[in-house]
Every structure is written in structure tokens, then in C-alpha cells.
Amino acid sequence: QVQLVESGGGLVQAGGSLELSCVASGSIFTISTMAWYRQAPGKQRELVATITSGGVTNYVDSVKGRFTISRDNAKKMGYLQMKNLEPEDTAVYYCNAGIRRSRSTSFAPYWGQGIQVTVSS
């Protein structure tokens, strides 16, 4: 069994900061790309940022310069540092990771349960 659990969400005023964390647990051989998605009410889920196992990062244009994705491979953790938050960043944020459970299995996508981030104006 593999689980991704997010933490660190909450309510913050515009201009404030939050850091989301995601920890992977269970039967894990290796983790490839980790990502953060978000879904605002009435909108489709949106890819926010990705980071490869080697540390290469990508961001959606709307968060470039404000959000930083990182990971700790030894701890099986991913992070999303969010600064200068805007009301438009309000959404449920989801951690996603490509995980291989053993040497003989393929990578499969896993999702966290999601965590609410609310930015007040």
C-alpha cells in the first residue's frame, strides 16, 4: 500500500506565505517525478509545478517567481513553498507522484487526498 499525505494548508491573507508538504509512505522502491496540482471551485484540476528525481523543475506561468517546488528523496517528501499568495491561488492542492513499488513493477501515479489553501483578500 502506498500513501501520499499532504499537510501545511490553511487560511492566509493575500501577500502571505504557506508551505505545503507531501510525504510518501508504504511499499516504495523509487519515486520519479513529483508534482503539485490544484483545483479551485468550479474549475478543472490544474498542474501547478513538477520536479523530477534529479531536481529539474517546471511551473505554470501564473505561479512562476512566487512558488518553489522541492523534494527530499531520502525522506520521500515533496514541498511547495508559496509566497505572495493571491486570492486566485485559493484551491484544494494535491500532491502527485510517479511511484515504482518494486524492481519488477512499472511506475504508477499516486495522489494525496488534497489540502485546502484559502487566500483572503
Short mmCIF file of C-alpha atoms in Angstrom, two decimals:
data_model
loop_
_atom_site.label_atom_id
_atom_site.label_comp_id
_atom_site.label_asym_id
_atom_site.label_seq_id
_atom_site.Cartn_x
_atom_site.Cartn_y
_atom_site.Cartn_z
CA GLN A 1 0.00 0.00 0.00
CA VAL A 2 1.27 3.44 -0.95
CA GLN A 3 0.01 6.69 0.52
CA LEU A 4 0.67 10.34 -0.14
CA VAL A 5 -0.33 12.70 2.64
CA GLU A 6 -0.31 16.47 2.33
CA SER A 7 -0.01 18.96 5.17
CA GLY A 8 0.53 22.66 5.68
CA GLY A 9 -2.56 24.17 4.12
CA GLY A 10 -4.83 26.71 5.71
CA LEU A 11 -6.09 30.28 5.58
CA VAL A 12 -3.73 33.15 4.81
CA GLN A 13 -4.12 36.77 3.80
CA ALA A 14 -3.16 37.96 0.35
CA GLY A 15 0.57 38.55 0.19
CA GLY A 16 1.25 35.88 2.77
CA SER A 17 3.10 32.59 2.55
CA LEU A 18 2.44 28.91 3.13
CA GLU A 19 4.47 25.77 2.66
CA LEU A 20 2.81 22.52 1.70
CA SER A 21 4.43 19.19 2.43
CA CYS A 22 3.76 15.75 0.99
CA VAL A 23 5.10 12.54 2.44
CA ALA A 24 5.02 9.22 0.65
CA SER A 25 4.80 6.04 2.68
CA GLY A 26 4.32 2.34 2.17
CA SER A 27 5.94 -0.11 -0.16
CA ILE A 28 8.09 2.19 -2.33
CA PHE A 29 11.06 1.21 -4.45
CA THR A 30 11.59 4.56 -6.11
CA ILE A 31 9.80 7.83 -6.87
CA SER A 32 10.11 9.59 -10.20
CA THR A 33 8.51 12.96 -10.88
CA MET A 34 6.60 14.63 -8.08
CA ALA A 35 4.01 17.28 -8.78
CA TRP A 36 1.52 19.61 -7.20
CA TYR A 37 -1.90 20.18 -8.74
CA ARG A 38 -4.73 22.40 -7.59
CA GLN A 39 -8.44 22.57 -8.17
CA ALA A 40 -10.50 25.67 -7.49
CA PRO A 41 -14.29 25.50 -7.11
CA GLY A 42 -15.95 25.08 -10.47
CA LYS A 43 -12.65 24.68 -12.29
CA GLN A 44 -10.64 21.78 -13.66
CA ARG A 45 -7.64 20.42 -11.83
CA GLU A 46 -4.55 22.36 -12.85
CA LEU A 47 -0.91 21.33 -12.85
CA VAL A 48 1.00 23.83 -10.73
CA ALA A 49 4.58 22.55 -10.56
CA THR A 50 6.68 19.48 -11.19
CA ILE A 51 10.07 18.27 -10.07
CA THR A 52 11.98 15.30 -11.45
CA SER A 53 14.00 12.91 -9.34
CA GLY A 54 17.06 14.85 -10.46
CA GLY A 55 15.63 18.18 -9.36
CA VAL A 56 14.52 19.71 -12.66
CA THR A 57 11.51 21.92 -12.04
CA ASN A 58 8.68 23.39 -14.07
CA TYR A 59 5.88 25.78 -13.14
CA VAL A 60 2.64 27.03 -14.58
CA ASP A 61 3.09 30.65 -15.64
CA SER A 62 0.72 32.01 -13.01
CA VAL A 63 2.95 30.89 -10.12
CA LYS A 64 6.42 31.47 -11.57
CA GLY A 65 8.51 33.60 -9.25
CA ARG A 66 6.13 33.01 -6.34
CA PHE A 67 6.09 29.23 -5.80
CA THR A 68 9.04 26.89 -5.34
CA ILE A 69 8.80 23.12 -5.58
CA SER A 70 11.41 20.95 -3.92
CA ARG A 71 11.88 17.41 -2.66
CA ASP A 72 13.89 15.32 -0.25
CA ASN A 73 14.43 11.94 -1.87
CA ALA A 74 15.81 10.33 1.27
CA LYS A 75 12.73 11.32 3.25
CA LYS A 76 10.34 10.61 0.35
CA MET A 77 8.93 14.09 0.74
CA GLY A 78 7.88 16.88 -1.58
CA TYR A 79 7.33 20.52 -0.78
CA LEU A 80 5.63 23.54 -2.30
CA GLN A 81 6.74 26.88 -0.92
CA MET A 82 4.16 29.52 -1.80
CA LYS A 83 4.87 33.24 -1.40
CA ASN A 84 2.98 36.39 -2.31
CA LEU A 85 -0.23 34.41 -2.32
CA GLU A 86 -3.20 35.81 -4.19
CA PRO A 87 -6.92 35.09 -3.77
CA GLU A 88 -6.74 33.35 -7.15
CA ASP A 89 -4.47 30.73 -5.55
CA THR A 90 -7.38 29.53 -3.42
CA ALA A 91 -7.92 25.86 -4.20
CA VAL A 92 -7.53 22.33 -2.98
CA TYR A 93 -3.92 21.35 -3.59
CA TYR A 94 -3.00 17.78 -4.44
CA CYS A 95 0.34 16.01 -4.30
CA ASN A 96 1.07 13.58 -7.12
CA ALA A 97 3.99 11.21 -7.63
CA GLY A 98 5.07 8.51 -10.01
CA ILE A 99 5.98 5.56 -7.80
CA ARG A 100 7.50 2.21 -8.53
CA ARG A 101 6.67 -0.28 -5.80
CA SER A 102 9.36 -2.83 -6.66
CA ARG A 103 12.10 -3.53 -9.16
CA SER A 104 9.71 -5.68 -11.16
CA THR A 105 6.82 -3.21 -11.37
CA SER A 106 6.21 -0.15 -13.50
CA PHE A 107 5.73 3.39 -12.33
CA ALA A 108 2.17 4.27 -11.42
CA PRO A 109 0.64 7.63 -10.45
CA TYR A 110 -0.44 8.17 -6.86
CA TRP A 111 -2.41 11.07 -5.39
CA GLY A 112 -2.79 12.59 -1.98
CA GLN A 113 -6.20 13.35 -0.56
CA GLY A 114 -5.84 17.08 -1.12
CA ILE A 115 -5.48 20.01 1.24
CA GLN A 116 -7.31 23.32 1.27
CA VAL A 117 -5.47 26.59 0.73
CA THR A 118 -7.58 29.71 1.12
CA VAL A 119 -6.22 33.18 0.43
CA SER A 120 -8.32 36.07 1.67
CA SER A 121 -8.22 39.49 0.05
#
